[in-house]
Coordinates of C-alpha atoms in Angstrom, one line a residue:
M1 CA -13.6 -11.9 -24.3
N2 CA -17.3 -11.3 -23.8
P3 CA -17.8 -7.5 -24.0
A4 CA -20.5 -7.8 -21.4
E5 CA -18.0 -9.2 -18.8
P6 CA -16.3 -6.6 -16.7
K7 CA -12.6 -6.2 -17.4
P8 CA -10.4 -6.3 -14.2
L9 CA -7.8 -3.6 -15.3
L10 CA -8.6 0.0 -16.3
E11 CA -5.7 0.1 -18.8
T12 CA -7.4 -2.5 -21.0
M13 CA -10.8 -0.8 -21.0
T14 CA -12.3 1.5 -23.6
W15 CA -14.0 4.6 -22.2
P16 CA -17.5 3.2 -22.4
E17 CA -16.2 0.2 -20.4
A18 CA -14.6 2.6 -17.9
R19 CA -17.9 4.4 -17.6
R20 CA -19.7 1.2 -16.8
A21 CA -17.2 0.3 -14.2
A22 CA -18.0 3.6 -12.4
L23 CA -21.7 3.1 -12.8
A24 CA -21.3 -0.4 -11.2
N25 CA -19.7 1.2 -8.2
R26 CA -16.6 -0.9 -8.5
V27 CA -14.0 -0.1 -5.9
V28 CA -10.9 1.5 -7.4
L29 CA -7.6 -0.1 -6.3
L30 CA -4.7 2.3 -6.8
P31 CA -1.3 0.6 -6.3
V32 CA 1.3 3.0 -4.8
G33 CA 4.9 1.9 -4.8
A34 CA 8.4 3.0 -5.1
I35 CA 11.7 2.5 -6.9
E36 CA 14.4 2.0 -4.3
Q37 CA 17.2 -0.3 -3.3
H38 CA 16.3 -3.6 -1.7
G39 CA 19.6 -5.0 -0.8
P40 CA 22.1 -6.8 -3.0
H41 CA 19.6 -9.7 -3.6
L42 CA 16.4 -8.0 -4.8
P43 CA 15.5 -5.7 -7.7
V44 CA 14.6 -2.1 -7.1
D45 CA 11.0 -2.7 -8.2
V46 CA 10.0 -4.7 -5.1
D47 CA 7.3 -2.3 -3.8
N48 CA 5.8 -1.7 -7.2
R49 CA 5.8 -5.4 -8.3
I50 CA 4.1 -6.6 -5.1
V51 CA 1.3 -4.0 -4.9
T52 CA 0.6 -4.0 -8.6
W53 CA 0.3 -7.8 -8.7
L54 CA -1.9 -7.7 -5.5
C55 CA -4.3 -5.2 -7.0
D56 CA -4.4 -6.8 -10.4
E57 CA -4.9 -10.3 -9.0
A58 CA -7.7 -9.1 -6.7
A59 CA -9.4 -7.5 -9.7
R60 CA -9.0 -10.7 -11.8
R61 CA -10.7 -12.7 -9.1
R62 CA -13.5 -10.2 -8.4
P63 CA -14.0 -7.9 -11.5
D64 CA -17.5 -7.3 -10.4
L65 CA -16.3 -5.7 -7.1
V66 CA -13.0 -4.0 -7.8
M67 CA -11.1 -2.4 -10.7
S68 CA -7.3 -2.2 -10.6
V69 CA -5.7 1.0 -12.1
P70 CA -2.1 1.7 -13.2
P71 CA 0.3 2.3 -10.3
I72 CA 2.0 5.3 -8.8
H73 CA 5.6 4.1 -9.5
Y74 CA 7.6 6.6 -7.5
G75 CA 7.4 7.5 -3.8
F76 CA 8.8 9.5 -0.9
N77 CA 12.3 8.1 -0.5
T78 CA 14.7 10.7 0.8
H79 CA 16.1 8.3 3.5
N80 CA 17.4 5.9 0.8
M81 CA 19.0 8.3 -1.7
G82 CA 22.5 7.2 -0.6
F83 CA 21.9 3.9 -2.4
P84 CA 22.0 3.6 -6.2
G85 CA 18.7 2.8 -8.0
T86 CA 16.5 4.8 -5.6
V87 CA 14.2 7.6 -6.8
S88 CA 12.4 10.0 -4.5
V89 CA 9.6 12.5 -4.9
E90 CA 9.3 15.3 -2.3
V91 CA 6.4 14.6 0.0
E92 CA 4.4 17.7 -1.0
H93 CA 4.6 16.8 -4.7
F94 CA 3.7 13.2 -3.9
V95 CA 0.6 14.1 -1.9
N96 CA -0.7 16.6 -4.5
Y97 CA 0.0 14.2 -7.4
V98 CA -1.6 11.2 -5.9
A99 CA -4.6 13.2 -4.6
D100 CA -5.1 14.5 -8.2
V101 CA -5.2 10.9 -9.5
C102 CA -7.8 10.0 -6.9
R103 CA -9.8 13.1 -7.7
S104 CA -9.9 12.1 -11.3
F105 CA -11.7 8.9 -10.5
V106 CA -14.2 10.6 -8.2
K107 CA -14.9 13.2 -10.9
Q108 CA -15.7 10.4 -13.3
G109 CA -18.2 8.8 -11.0
H110 CA -16.3 6.4 -8.8
K111 CA -17.4 6.5 -5.2
R112 CA -14.8 4.3 -3.5
V113 CA -11.0 4.5 -3.9
I114 CA -8.4 2.6 -2.0
L115 CA -4.7 3.3 -2.1
I116 CA -2.8 0.1 -1.7
N117 CA 0.6 1.1 -0.5
G118 CA 3.8 -0.9 -0.8
H119 CA 6.4 1.4 0.6
G120 CA 6.9 2.3 4.3
S121 CA 7.6 6.0 3.8
N122 CA 4.5 6.4 1.7
A123 CA 2.2 5.3 4.5
M124 CA 1.5 8.6 6.2
P125 CA 1.3 10.6 2.9
C126 CA -1.2 8.0 1.5
A127 CA -3.3 8.2 4.6
L128 CA -3.3 12.0 4.2
V129 CA -4.4 11.7 0.5
A130 CA -7.3 9.4 1.6
R131 CA -8.4 11.9 4.2
K132 CA -8.2 14.8 1.7
I133 CA -10.5 13.0 -0.7
V134 CA -13.0 12.2 2.0
N135 CA -13.0 15.8 3.3
E136 CA -13.5 17.2 -0.2
H137 CA -16.4 15.1 -1.4
D138 CA -19.9 14.4 0.0
D139 CA -20.5 11.1 -1.8
A140 CA -17.1 9.5 -2.1
L141 CA -14.9 7.6 0.3
A142 CA -11.2 6.9 0.1
A143 CA -9.0 4.7 2.3
A144 CA -5.3 3.7 2.4
I145 CA -3.9 0.3 3.2
N146 CA -0.3 -0.7 3.8
H147 CA -0.5 -4.1 2.1
W148 CA 1.6 -5.9 4.7
N149 CA -1.0 -5.1 7.4
L150 CA -3.4 -7.5 5.6
A151 CA -1.1 -10.4 6.6
R152 CA 0.0 -9.6 10.2
D153 CA -1.9 -12.4 11.8
L154 CA -0.4 -14.9 9.3
A155 CA 3.1 -13.5 9.9
A156 CA 2.8 -14.1 13.6
K157 CA 2.4 -17.8 12.8
I158 CA 5.0 -18.3 10.1
R159 CA 7.8 -15.8 10.5
E160 CA 11.2 -17.1 11.6
T161 CA 12.9 -13.8 12.2
P162 CA 12.4 -12.1 15.6
V163 CA 10.4 -9.0 16.0
G164 CA 12.4 -6.1 14.7
G165 CA 13.8 -8.1 11.8
M166 CA 11.1 -7.7 9.2
A167 CA 11.5 -4.2 7.8
H168 CA 13.1 -4.0 4.4
A169 CA 14.4 -6.6 1.8
C170 CA 13.7 -9.0 4.7
E171 CA 12.1 -12.4 5.1
Y172 CA 8.7 -11.0 4.2
E173 CA 9.5 -9.0 1.1
T174 CA 12.0 -11.6 -0.2
S175 CA 9.4 -14.4 0.3
W176 CA 6.9 -12.3 -1.8
Y177 CA 9.4 -11.8 -4.6
L178 CA 10.4 -15.5 -4.5
H179 CA 6.7 -16.2 -5.1
L180 CA 6.3 -13.7 -7.9
A181 CA 9.6 -13.8 -9.8
P182 CA 12.1 -16.3 -8.3
G183 CA 14.5 -16.0 -11.2
Q184 CA 15.2 -12.4 -10.3
V185 CA 16.2 -13.1 -6.7
Y186 CA 19.9 -13.7 -5.9
M187 CA 19.6 -15.7 -2.7
D188 CA 23.3 -16.3 -2.7
K189 CA 23.8 -12.6 -2.1
A190 CA 21.1 -12.3 0.6
V191 CA 22.6 -11.0 3.9
A192 CA 21.2 -10.4 7.3
D193 CA 21.5 -6.8 8.5
V194 CA 19.9 -4.6 11.2
L195 CA 20.1 -0.9 11.4
Q196 CA 22.1 0.5 14.2
K197 CA 20.0 0.6 17.4
R198 CA 20.0 4.1 18.8
S199 CA 17.2 3.9 21.3
E200 CA 15.1 1.3 23.1
Q201 CA 12.0 3.2 21.9
I202 CA 12.9 3.0 18.2
W203 CA 12.4 0.0 16.0
V204 CA 10.8 -0.9 12.7
D205 CA 8.9 -4.1 11.9
L206 CA 6.4 -4.4 9.1
M207 CA 4.6 -7.3 10.5
A208 CA 4.7 -6.6 14.3
G209 CA 4.4 -2.8 14.4
D210 CA 7.0 -0.1 15.0
G211 CA 8.3 1.3 18.2
P212 CA 6.6 4.2 20.0
V213 CA 8.9 6.8 18.5
A214 CA 8.5 7.7 14.8
F215 CA 12.1 8.4 13.7
I216 CA 13.7 7.5 10.3
D217 CA 17.3 8.5 9.8
D218 CA 19.2 8.5 6.5
W219 CA 19.9 4.8 5.9
S220 CA 23.4 5.5 4.6
R221 CA 24.3 6.6 8.2
V222 CA 22.8 3.7 10.1
S223 CA 23.0 0.7 7.7
N224 CA 26.0 -1.5 7.6
G225 CA 26.0 -1.0 3.8
S226 CA 23.7 -3.7 2.5
G227 CA 20.5 -1.7 2.6
V228 CA 18.8 -4.7 4.2
E229 CA 16.8 -4.5 7.5
G230 CA 16.1 -8.1 8.6
D231 CA 17.2 -11.6 7.5
P232 CA 16.2 -12.6 4.0
A233 CA 17.8 -16.0 4.3
T234 CA 14.7 -17.3 6.0
A235 CA 12.5 -16.4 3.0
T236 CA 10.7 -19.0 0.9
A237 CA 8.4 -18.9 -2.1
E238 CA 5.8 -20.9 -0.1
K239 CA 5.7 -18.2 2.5
G240 CA 5.3 -15.7 -0.3
R241 CA 2.4 -17.6 -1.7
L242 CA 0.7 -17.8 1.7
Y243 CA 1.2 -14.0 2.2
A244 CA -0.3 -13.3 -1.2
E245 CA -3.4 -15.4 -0.6
E246 CA -3.9 -14.0 2.8
E247 CA -3.7 -10.4 1.6
I248 CA -6.0 -11.0 -1.4
K249 CA -8.6 -12.6 0.9
N250 CA -8.5 -9.8 3.4
L251 CA -8.4 -7.1 0.8
L252 CA -11.5 -8.4 -1.1
S253 CA -13.3 -8.8 2.2
F254 CA -12.7 -5.2 3.1
C255 CA -13.6 -4.0 -0.4
A256 CA -17.0 -5.6 -0.1
E257 CA -17.5 -3.8 3.2
F258 CA -16.2 -0.5 1.8
Q259 CA -18.4 -0.7 -1.3
A260 CA -21.5 -1.2 0.9
M261 CA -20.5 1.5 3.4
T262 CA -23.1 4.2 3.8
V263 CA -22.1 7.9 3.6
P264 CA -24.2 9.9 6.1
P265 CA -24.8 13.6 5.4
R266 CA -22.4 16.1 7.0
R267 CA -23.7 18.1 9.9
N268 CA -22.8 21.7 11.0
Y269 CA -23.1 22.1 14.7
T270 CA -21.2 25.4 14.9
A271 CA -22.7 28.8 15.5
R272 CA -23.0 29.2 11.8
G273 CA -24.9 26.0 11.3
T274 CA -28.6 25.1 11.6
D275 CA -28.4 21.4 12.3
P276 CA -30.0 20.6 15.7
N277 CA -28.0 19.0 18.4
P278 CA -29.3 17.9 21.8
Y279 CA -26.0 18.9 23.4
H280 CA -26.1 22.6 22.2
D281 CA -27.2 23.7 25.6
A282 CA -25.2 21.3 27.7

């Protein structure tokens, strides 16, 4: 490999190469996943495999723009601990740990960090981490993206399951895995399952949005036993390929915008501040 060419993955870089990546203002892509049950037909690494591949592939296509870094493998997963193969980290530990990882990149000169999340229960903690990084630094920005949100428009066109049926080990996630590692999917064991409906205001759907009430119960109490939320039987590798391409396209588009985003100076309009504001005497 030409040493002058940027490497896409941090783990393969020497420290001088890592320094050059920061000086080039490459956007850091941090995959954030989980190890948890995904029904009887999918391995427990679904969330990790998808977001790691997504970040790595985006970096391979645009190493001048982004750099993919090693993933956060474990997530906040208390609701699934009744199923074997699930590992959970308490939310306070998760937030502090992931924030420390992001701070490390900022301390070494990176100005843009994006958490690419692959696990539903990590969504709010990842958003909190991104906000903490922005609040703590004057010249760095951080954002969090749930990767499935990058393909919602496409899902509206190609999904076969009704709204409320794409939540976990479903048509969407199974299609992704059939695209990435078809030999590890047991489609003969794929079953349709929906969590018990306990309110007209509560539902979960990755691709169409959730209900107005945020409520997650222990899945061992509301699942029929499969751990699935949706119908994986409608999944195909071609759908997975389409989702992958759509998400890479939209991710790289945002990364270019994020890299170019200006960071205005902070203002202090309080009684302790000296910054002028025309509304002070309103």
